[in-house]
mmCIF file with all atom_site columns, C-alpha atoms in Angstrom:
data_model
loop_
_atom_site.group_PDB
_atom_site.id
_atom_site.type_symbol
_atom_site.label_atom_id
_atom_site.label_alt_id
_atom_site.label_comp_id
_atom_site.label_asym_id
_atom_site.label_entity_id
_atom_site.label_seq_id
_atom_site.pdbx_PDB_ins_code
_atom_site.Cartn_x
_atom_site.Cartn_y
_atom_site.Cartn_z
_atom_site.occupancy
_atom_site.B_iso_or_equiv
_atom_site.pdbx_formal_charge
_atom_site.auth_seq_id
_atom_site.auth_comp_id
_atom_site.auth_asym_id
_atom_site.auth_atom_id
_atom_site.pdbx_PDB_model_num
ATOM 1   C CA . MET A 1 1   ? -53.417 13.111  -26.854 1.00 56.00 ? 1   MET A CA 1
ATOM 2   C CA . ARG A 1 2   ? -51.624 11.286  -24.076 1.00 57.00 ? 2   ARG A CA 1
ATOM 3   C CA . SER A 1 3   ? -47.931 11.894  -23.320 1.00 54.00 ? 3   SER A CA 1
ATOM 4   C CA . PRO A 1 4   ? -45.600 8.939   -23.936 1.00 53.00 ? 4   PRO A CA 1
ATOM 5   C CA . LEU A 1 5   ? -43.535 9.955   -20.871 1.00 48.00 ? 5   LEU A CA 1
ATOM 6   C CA . PRO A 1 6   ? -45.243 7.557   -18.302 1.00 52.00 ? 6   PRO A CA 1
ATOM 7   C CA . ARG A 1 7   ? -44.767 4.633   -20.714 1.00 51.00 ? 7   ARG A CA 1
ATOM 8   C CA . ARG A 1 8   ? -41.001 5.437   -21.079 1.00 50.00 ? 8   ARG A CA 1
ATOM 9   C CA . LEU A 1 9   ? -40.533 5.793   -17.427 1.00 50.00 ? 9   LEU A CA 1
ATOM 10  C CA . GLY A 1 10  ? -42.244 2.487   -16.762 1.00 55.00 ? 10  GLY A CA 1
ATOM 11  C CA . LEU A 1 11  ? -40.086 0.715   -19.335 1.00 49.00 ? 11  LEU A CA 1
ATOM 12  C CA . THR A 1 12  ? -36.950 2.322   -17.884 1.00 52.00 ? 12  THR A CA 1
ATOM 13  C CA . ALA A 1 13  ? -37.873 1.196   -14.374 1.00 52.00 ? 13  ALA A CA 1
ATOM 14  C CA . VAL A 1 14  ? -38.522 -2.428  -15.544 1.00 49.00 ? 14  VAL A CA 1
ATOM 15  C CA . LEU A 1 15  ? -35.205 -2.516  -17.435 1.00 46.00 ? 15  LEU A CA 1
ATOM 16  C CA . ALA A 1 16  ? -33.316 -1.147  -14.405 1.00 51.00 ? 16  ALA A CA 1
ATOM 17  C CA . PHE A 1 17  ? -35.002 -3.738  -12.189 1.00 48.00 ? 17  PHE A CA 1
ATOM 18  C CA . LEU A 1 18  ? -34.022 -6.661  -14.503 1.00 47.00 ? 18  LEU A CA 1
ATOM 19  C CA . LEU A 1 19  ? -30.427 -5.438  -14.744 1.00 45.00 ? 19  LEU A CA 1
ATOM 20  C CA . ALA A 1 20  ? -30.177 -5.242  -10.916 1.00 51.00 ? 20  ALA A CA 1
ATOM 21  C CA . VAL A 1 21  ? -31.740 -8.707  -10.396 1.00 46.00 ? 21  VAL A CA 1
ATOM 22  C CA . PHE A 1 22  ? -29.350 -10.332 -12.892 1.00 49.00 ? 22  PHE A CA 1
ATOM 23  C CA . GLY A 1 23  ? -26.288 -8.536  -11.514 1.00 48.00 ? 23  GLY A CA 1
ATOM 24  C CA . LEU A 1 24  ? -25.629 -6.419  -14.564 1.00 48.00 ? 24  LEU A CA 1
ATOM 25  C CA . ALA A 1 25  ? -26.080 -3.146  -12.794 1.00 45.00 ? 25  ALA A CA 1
ATOM 26  C CA . PRO A 1 26  ? -23.008 -1.359  -11.542 1.00 48.00 ? 26  PRO A CA 1
ATOM 27  C CA . SER A 1 27  ? -22.223 -2.231  -7.951  1.00 47.00 ? 27  SER A CA 1
ATOM 28  C CA . ALA A 1 28  ? -21.861 0.356   -5.279  1.00 46.00 ? 28  ALA A CA 1
ATOM 29  C CA . SER A 1 29  ? -18.750 -1.091  -3.614  1.00 48.00 ? 29  SER A CA 1
ATOM 30  C CA . ALA A 1 30  ? -16.770 1.097   -1.239  1.00 54.00 ? 30  ALA A CA 1
ATOM 31  C CA . ASP A 1 31  ? -13.310 -0.256  -2.114  1.00 62.00 ? 31  ASP A CA 1
ATOM 32  C CA . PRO A 1 32  ? -10.642 2.135   -0.890  1.00 75.00 ? 32  PRO A CA 1
ATOM 33  C CA . ALA A 1 33  ? -8.188  3.635   -3.356  1.00 86.00 ? 33  ALA A CA 1
ATOM 34  C CA . PRO A 1 34  ? -5.141  1.402   -3.936  1.00 91.00 ? 34  PRO A CA 1
ATOM 35  C CA . THR A 1 35  ? -2.950  4.014   -2.234  1.00 91.00 ? 35  THR A CA 1
ATOM 36  C CA . THR A 1 36  ? -3.648  7.183   -0.330  1.00 92.00 ? 36  THR A CA 1
ATOM 37  C CA . LEU A 1 37  ? -1.389  10.130  0.228   1.00 92.00 ? 37  LEU A CA 1
ATOM 38  C CA . THR A 1 38  ? -1.987  12.412  3.180   1.00 93.00 ? 38  THR A CA 1
ATOM 39  C CA . PHE A 1 39  ? -0.168  15.501  4.476   1.00 93.00 ? 39  PHE A CA 1
ATOM 40  C CA . ALA A 1 40  ? 0.225   17.113  7.909   1.00 95.00 ? 40  ALA A CA 1
ATOM 41  C CA . THR A 1 41  ? 2.285   19.924  9.306   1.00 95.00 ? 41  THR A CA 1
ATOM 42  C CA . ASP A 1 42  ? 3.644   20.395  12.794  1.00 96.00 ? 42  ASP A CA 1
ATOM 43  C CA . SER A 1 43  ? 2.536   24.017  12.839  1.00 95.00 ? 43  SER A CA 1
ATOM 44  C CA . ALA A 1 44  ? -0.049  26.113  10.981  1.00 95.00 ? 44  ALA A CA 1
ATOM 45  C CA . THR A 1 45  ? 2.063   29.253  11.373  1.00 96.00 ? 45  THR A CA 1
ATOM 46  C CA . THR A 1 46  ? 5.706   30.313  11.394  1.00 96.00 ? 46  THR A CA 1
ATOM 47  C CA . THR A 1 47  ? 7.720   33.509  11.210  1.00 96.00 ? 47  THR A CA 1
ATOM 48  C CA . PRO A 1 48  ? 10.521  34.546  8.890   1.00 96.00 ? 48  PRO A CA 1
ATOM 49  C CA . GLY A 1 49  ? 13.502  32.430  9.776   1.00 96.00 ? 49  GLY A CA 1
ATOM 50  C CA . GLY A 1 50  ? 11.353  29.649  11.161  1.00 96.00 ? 50  GLY A CA 1
ATOM 51  C CA . THR A 1 51  ? 10.852  26.070  10.062  1.00 96.00 ? 51  THR A CA 1
ATOM 52  C CA . VAL A 1 52  ? 7.798   23.838  9.624   1.00 95.00 ? 52  VAL A CA 1
ATOM 53  C CA . LYS A 1 53  ? 7.817   20.057  9.317   1.00 94.00 ? 53  LYS A CA 1
ATOM 54  C CA . LEU A 1 54  ? 5.726   18.813  6.413   1.00 92.00 ? 54  LEU A CA 1
ATOM 55  C CA . SER A 1 55  ? 4.877   15.097  6.736   1.00 92.00 ? 55  SER A CA 1
ATOM 56  C CA . MET A 1 56  ? 3.673   12.979  3.825   1.00 90.00 ? 56  MET A CA 1
ATOM 57  C CA . THR A 1 57  ? 2.238   9.517   4.506   1.00 92.00 ? 57  THR A CA 1
ATOM 58  C CA . LEU A 1 58  ? 1.701   7.016   1.694   1.00 91.00 ? 58  LEU A CA 1
ATOM 59  C CA . THR A 1 59  ? -0.601  4.152   2.681   1.00 94.00 ? 59  THR A CA 1
ATOM 60  C CA . ASN A 1 60  ? -0.806  0.859   0.677   1.00 94.00 ? 60  ASN A CA 1
ATOM 61  C CA . ASN A 1 61  ? -4.471  -0.188  0.652   1.00 94.00 ? 61  ASN A CA 1
ATOM 62  C CA . LYS A 1 62  ? -3.928  -3.036  -1.823  1.00 94.00 ? 62  LYS A CA 1
ATOM 63  C CA . THR A 1 63  ? -3.112  -6.696  -1.179  1.00 94.00 ? 63  THR A CA 1
ATOM 64  C CA . TYR A 1 64  ? 0.247   -6.453  -3.006  1.00 93.00 ? 64  TYR A CA 1
ATOM 65  C CA . ASP A 1 65  ? 3.457   -4.619  -2.134  1.00 94.00 ? 65  ASP A CA 1
ATOM 66  C CA . VAL A 1 66  ? 4.149   -1.127  -3.472  1.00 93.00 ? 66  VAL A CA 1
ATOM 67  C CA . TRP A 1 67  ? 7.386   -1.519  -5.391  1.00 91.00 ? 67  TRP A CA 1
ATOM 68  C CA . PHE A 1 68  ? 7.906   1.879   -6.868  1.00 87.00 ? 68  PHE A CA 1
ATOM 69  C CA . VAL A 1 69  ? 6.631   5.435   -6.183  1.00 87.00 ? 69  VAL A CA 1
ATOM 70  C CA . TYR A 1 70  ? 7.170   8.625   -8.119  1.00 86.00 ? 70  TYR A CA 1
ATOM 71  C CA . GLN A 1 71  ? 5.918   11.836  -6.541  1.00 86.00 ? 71  GLN A CA 1
ATOM 72  C CA . THR A 1 72  ? 6.170   15.533  -7.221  1.00 86.00 ? 72  THR A CA 1
ATOM 73  C CA . ILE A 1 73  ? 5.555   18.456  -4.911  1.00 87.00 ? 73  ILE A CA 1
ATOM 74  C CA . ASP A 1 74  ? 5.019   21.912  -6.183  1.00 89.00 ? 74  ASP A CA 1
ATOM 75  C CA . PRO A 1 75  ? 3.857   25.233  -4.701  1.00 92.00 ? 75  PRO A CA 1
ATOM 76  C CA . THR A 1 76  ? 0.233   26.146  -5.202  1.00 93.00 ? 76  THR A CA 1
ATOM 77  C CA . TRP A 1 77  ? -0.661  28.875  -7.659  1.00 94.00 ? 77  TRP A CA 1
ATOM 78  C CA . LEU A 1 78  ? -1.465  31.330  -4.823  1.00 93.00 ? 78  LEU A CA 1
ATOM 79  C CA . THR A 1 79  ? 1.926   30.651  -3.253  1.00 93.00 ? 79  THR A CA 1
ATOM 80  C CA . THR A 1 80  ? 3.689   31.408  -6.618  1.00 93.00 ? 80  THR A CA 1
ATOM 81  C CA . GLN A 1 81  ? 1.855   34.768  -6.741  1.00 94.00 ? 81  GLN A CA 1
ATOM 82  C CA . ARG A 1 82  ? 3.698   36.018  -3.696  1.00 93.00 ? 82  ARG A CA 1
ATOM 83  C CA . PRO A 1 83  ? 7.346   36.572  -4.780  1.00 92.00 ? 83  PRO A CA 1
ATOM 84  C CA . ASP A 1 84  ? 8.086   38.043  -1.356  1.00 95.00 ? 84  ASP A CA 1
ATOM 85  C CA . LEU A 1 85  ? 7.549   34.612  0.321   1.00 94.00 ? 85  LEU A CA 1
ATOM 86  C CA . LYS A 1 86  ? 10.981  32.955  0.442   1.00 94.00 ? 86  LYS A CA 1
ATOM 87  C CA . TYR A 1 87  ? 11.324  29.349  1.471   1.00 92.00 ? 87  TYR A CA 1
ATOM 88  C CA . SER A 1 88  ? 13.089  26.080  0.625   1.00 90.00 ? 88  SER A CA 1
ATOM 89  C CA . PHE A 1 89  ? 13.126  22.445  1.646   1.00 87.00 ? 89  PHE A CA 1
ATOM 90  C CA . THR A 1 90  ? 16.242  21.967  3.751   1.00 85.00 ? 90  THR A CA 1
ATOM 91  C CA . GLY A 1 91  ? 15.854  18.445  5.106   1.00 84.00 ? 91  GLY A CA 1
ATOM 92  C CA . CYS A 1 92  ? 14.162  15.138  4.560   1.00 85.00 ? 92  CYS A CA 1
ATOM 93  C CA . SER A 1 93  ? 13.727  12.082  6.809   1.00 86.00 ? 93  SER A CA 1
ATOM 94  C CA . LEU A 1 94  ? 11.978  8.766   6.499   1.00 86.00 ? 94  LEU A CA 1
ATOM 95  C CA . ALA A 1 95  ? 10.282  7.300   9.619   1.00 85.00 ? 95  ALA A CA 1
ATOM 96  C CA . THR A 1 96  ? 11.351  3.704   10.182  1.00 76.00 ? 96  THR A CA 1
ATOM 97  C CA . ALA A 1 97  ? 10.870  1.136   12.928  1.00 74.00 ? 97  ALA A CA 1
ATOM 98  C CA . ALA A 1 98  ? 14.533  1.817   13.979  1.00 78.00 ? 98  ALA A CA 1
ATOM 99  C CA . GLY A 1 99  ? 13.986  5.584   14.009  1.00 81.00 ? 99  GLY A CA 1
ATOM 100 C CA . SER A 1 100 ? 14.368  8.375   11.498  1.00 83.00 ? 100 SER A CA 1
ATOM 101 C CA . THR A 1 101 ? 16.762  8.063   8.580   1.00 82.00 ? 101 THR A CA 1
ATOM 102 C CA . PRO A 1 102 ? 17.827  10.753  6.097   1.00 82.00 ? 102 PRO A CA 1
ATOM 103 C CA . CYS A 1 103 ? 16.402  10.647  2.613   1.00 79.00 ? 103 CYS A CA 1
ATOM 104 C CA . SER A 1 104 ? 17.214  12.457  -0.629  1.00 64.00 ? 104 SER A CA 1
ATOM 105 C CA . GLY A 1 105 ? 15.356  14.309  -3.372  1.00 57.00 ? 105 GLY A CA 1
ATOM 106 C CA . THR A 1 106 ? 14.131  17.244  -1.338  1.00 53.00 ? 106 THR A CA 1
ATOM 107 C CA . GLY A 1 107 ? 13.492  19.373  -4.386  1.00 54.00 ? 107 GLY A CA 1
ATOM 108 C CA . PRO A 1 108 ? 10.256  19.515  -6.324  1.00 50.00 ? 108 PRO A CA 1
ATOM 109 C CA . ASN A 1 109 ? 11.026  16.354  -8.332  1.00 50.00 ? 109 ASN A CA 1
ATOM 110 C CA . ASN A 1 110 ? 10.921  12.662  -7.659  1.00 56.00 ? 110 ASN A CA 1
ATOM 111 C CA . LEU A 1 111 ? 10.206  12.392  -4.000  1.00 70.00 ? 111 LEU A CA 1
ATOM 112 C CA . GLY A 1 112 ? 9.087   8.789   -4.459  1.00 67.00 ? 112 GLY A CA 1
ATOM 113 C CA . ALA A 1 113 ? 12.473  7.281   -3.692  1.00 69.00 ? 113 ALA A CA 1
ATOM 114 C CA . ASN A 1 114 ? 12.261  8.763   -0.248  1.00 75.00 ? 114 ASN A CA 1
ATOM 115 C CA . TYR A 1 115 ? 9.613   6.213   0.812   1.00 76.00 ? 115 TYR A CA 1
ATOM 116 C CA . GLY A 1 116 ? 12.287  3.568   1.095   1.00 72.00 ? 116 GLY A CA 1
ATOM 117 C CA . SER A 1 117 ? 11.903  -0.068  0.081   1.00 71.00 ? 117 SER A CA 1
ATOM 118 C CA . THR A 1 118 ? 8.652   -1.793  -0.682  1.00 86.00 ? 118 THR A CA 1
ATOM 119 C CA . ILE A 1 119 ? 5.506   -0.877  1.241   1.00 91.00 ? 119 ILE A CA 1
ATOM 120 C CA . PRO A 1 120 ? 3.649   -4.082  2.320   1.00 93.00 ? 120 PRO A CA 1
ATOM 121 C CA . PRO A 1 121 ? -0.142  -4.292  2.120   1.00 95.00 ? 121 PRO A CA 1
ATOM 122 C CA . GLY A 1 122 ? -1.899  -2.286  4.789   1.00 94.00 ? 122 GLY A CA 1
ATOM 123 C CA . GLN A 1 123 ? 1.273   -0.417  5.828   1.00 92.00 ? 123 GLN A CA 1
ATOM 124 C CA . SER A 1 124 ? 2.337   3.200   5.461   1.00 92.00 ? 124 SER A CA 1
ATOM 125 C CA . ARG A 1 125 ? 5.535   5.155   5.037   1.00 90.00 ? 125 ARG A CA 1
ATOM 126 C CA . THR A 1 126 ? 5.949   8.675   6.303   1.00 91.00 ? 126 THR A CA 1
ATOM 127 C CA . VAL A 1 127 ? 8.526   11.109  4.936   1.00 89.00 ? 127 VAL A CA 1
ATOM 128 C CA . THR A 1 128 ? 8.982   14.491  6.633   1.00 89.00 ? 128 THR A CA 1
ATOM 129 C CA . LEU A 1 129 ? 10.392  17.499  4.784   1.00 89.00 ? 129 LEU A CA 1
ATOM 130 C CA . THR A 1 130 ? 11.723  20.534  6.629   1.00 90.00 ? 130 THR A CA 1
ATOM 131 C CA . LEU A 1 131 ? 10.368  23.723  5.153   1.00 91.00 ? 131 LEU A CA 1
ATOM 132 C CA . GLN A 1 132 ? 12.714  26.627  5.951   1.00 93.00 ? 132 GLN A CA 1
ATOM 133 C CA . VAL A 1 133 ? 11.254  30.139  5.672   1.00 95.00 ? 133 VAL A CA 1
ATOM 134 C CA . ALA A 1 134 ? 13.979  32.698  4.841   1.00 95.00 ? 134 ALA A CA 1
ATOM 135 C CA . ALA A 1 135 ? 14.738  35.354  7.464   1.00 96.00 ? 135 ALA A CA 1
ATOM 136 C CA . ASP A 1 136 ? 14.000  38.059  4.862   1.00 96.00 ? 136 ASP A CA 1
ATOM 137 C CA . SER A 1 137 ? 10.724  36.444  3.683   1.00 95.00 ? 137 SER A CA 1
ATOM 138 C CA . GLY A 1 138 ? 7.532   38.510  3.328   1.00 94.00 ? 138 GLY A CA 1
ATOM 139 C CA . CYS A 1 139 ? 4.802   38.104  5.874   1.00 93.00 ? 139 CYS A CA 1
ATOM 140 C CA . ASN A 1 140 ? 1.021   37.572  5.978   1.00 91.00 ? 140 ASN A CA 1
ATOM 141 C CA . GLY A 1 141 ? 1.059   35.065  3.181   1.00 92.00 ? 141 GLY A CA 1
ATOM 142 C CA . ASN A 1 142 ? 0.276   31.317  2.961   1.00 94.00 ? 142 ASN A CA 1
ATOM 143 C CA . ILE A 1 143 ? 2.752   28.748  1.697   1.00 94.00 ? 143 ILE A CA 1
ATOM 144 C CA . GLY A 1 144 ? 1.016   25.641  0.335   1.00 93.00 ? 144 GLY A CA 1
ATOM 145 C CA . PHE A 1 145 ? 1.899   22.791  -1.967  1.00 93.00 ? 145 PHE A CA 1
ATOM 146 C CA . TYR A 1 146 ? 0.237   20.153  -4.092  1.00 92.00 ? 146 TYR A CA 1
ATOM 147 C CA . SER A 1 147 ? 1.407   16.739  -5.125  1.00 91.00 ? 147 SER A CA 1
ATOM 148 C CA . TYR A 1 148 ? 0.826   14.069  -7.802  1.00 91.00 ? 148 TYR A CA 1
ATOM 149 C CA . TYR A 1 149 ? 2.027   10.576  -7.402  1.00 90.00 ? 149 TYR A CA 1
ATOM 150 C CA . TYR A 1 150 ? 2.341   7.268   -9.286  1.00 91.00 ? 150 TYR A CA 1
ATOM 151 C CA . ALA A 1 151 ? 2.755   3.904   -7.612  1.00 91.00 ? 151 ALA A CA 1
ATOM 152 C CA . GLU A 1 152 ? 3.491   0.429   -9.002  1.00 92.00 ? 152 GLU A CA 1
ATOM 153 C CA . PHE A 1 153 ? 2.601   -2.807  -7.227  1.00 93.00 ? 153 PHE A CA 1
ATOM 154 C CA . SER A 1 154 ? 4.123   -6.325  -7.183  1.00 93.00 ? 154 SER A CA 1
ATOM 155 C CA . ASP A 1 155 ? 1.179   -7.628  -9.193  1.00 94.00 ? 155 ASP A CA 1
ATOM 156 C CA . SER A 1 156 ? 2.288   -5.320  -12.116 1.00 93.00 ? 156 SER A CA 1
ATOM 157 C CA . SER A 1 157 ? -0.677  -2.950  -11.567 1.00 93.00 ? 157 SER A CA 1
ATOM 158 C CA . ASN A 1 158 ? -0.310  0.749   -10.953 1.00 92.00 ? 158 ASN A CA 1
ATOM 159 C CA . THR A 1 159 ? -2.252  3.702   -9.676  1.00 92.00 ? 159 THR A CA 1
ATOM 160 C CA . ASN A 1 160 ? -1.884  7.459   -9.637  1.00 91.00 ? 160 ASN A CA 1
ATOM 161 C CA . GLY A 1 161 ? -3.407  10.243  -7.675  1.00 90.00 ? 161 GLY A CA 1
ATOM 162 C CA . GLY A 1 162 ? -3.534  13.951  -7.211  1.00 89.00 ? 162 GLY A CA 1
ATOM 163 C CA . PRO A 1 163 ? -3.633  16.672  -6.827  1.00 92.00 ? 163 PRO A CA 1
ATOM 164 C CA . VAL A 1 164 ? -3.286  16.164  -3.111  1.00 93.00 ? 164 VAL A CA 1
ATOM 165 C CA . TYR A 1 165 ? -2.935  19.454  -1.239  1.00 93.00 ? 165 TYR A CA 1
ATOM 166 C CA . THR A 1 166 ? -0.861  20.146  1.864   1.00 92.00 ? 166 THR A CA 1
ATOM 167 C CA . PRO A 1 167 ? -2.168  22.240  4.806   1.00 92.00 ? 167 PRO A CA 1
ATOM 168 C CA . GLU A 1 168 ? -1.102  25.848  4.231   1.00 92.00 ? 168 GLU A CA 1
ATOM 169 C CA . THR A 1 169 ? 1.425   27.464  6.506   1.00 93.00 ? 169 THR A CA 1
ATOM 170 C CA . ARG A 1 170 ? 0.820   31.087  7.398   1.00 94.00 ? 170 ARG A CA 1
ATOM 171 C CA . VAL A 1 171 ? 3.973   33.305  7.610   1.00 95.00 ? 171 VAL A CA 1
ATOM 172 C CA . LEU A 1 172 ? 3.477   35.819  10.434  1.00 94.00 ? 172 LEU A CA 1
ATOM 173 C CA . CYS A 1 173 ? 5.517   38.873  11.375  1.00 89.00 ? 173 CYS A CA 1
ATOM 174 C CA . ALA A 1 174 ? 6.555   39.142  14.993  1.00 68.00 ? 174 ALA A CA 1
#
């Protein structure tokens, strides 16, 4: 008795070929995400009492303006497991063509307003938070964060992303 497997594979191959020829197969386009959020720090390590600048850059990859952004930033699970690590966000600035301007919302909620007005197509906005490590913080631990964001565009579409992770900062003892 012959196996029906070769017949099924042949039929599947013919069907896949016909779908590809008539454009019904899914395309393999490499369209970028409508927005991307990236993080960078000015230092991979600090000591108790030190500061680290955490920069967040939101890039508009779409052909419409970004009108609205909502973003959260929270400590990673491993960071929350170290109660001896003490830190807070003590400053926030938005990079503009005219220089740096202060922003608000430096807590763990609604950082989106910090990106300023609309973000035109192909452009980015960078917000820098100052992470202050307390003088009495524990050592030999990593402080890291993750973020979710939601953005609305001028064509009434929207996108969301996350989690996006920051680079971790290692707290060293001197």
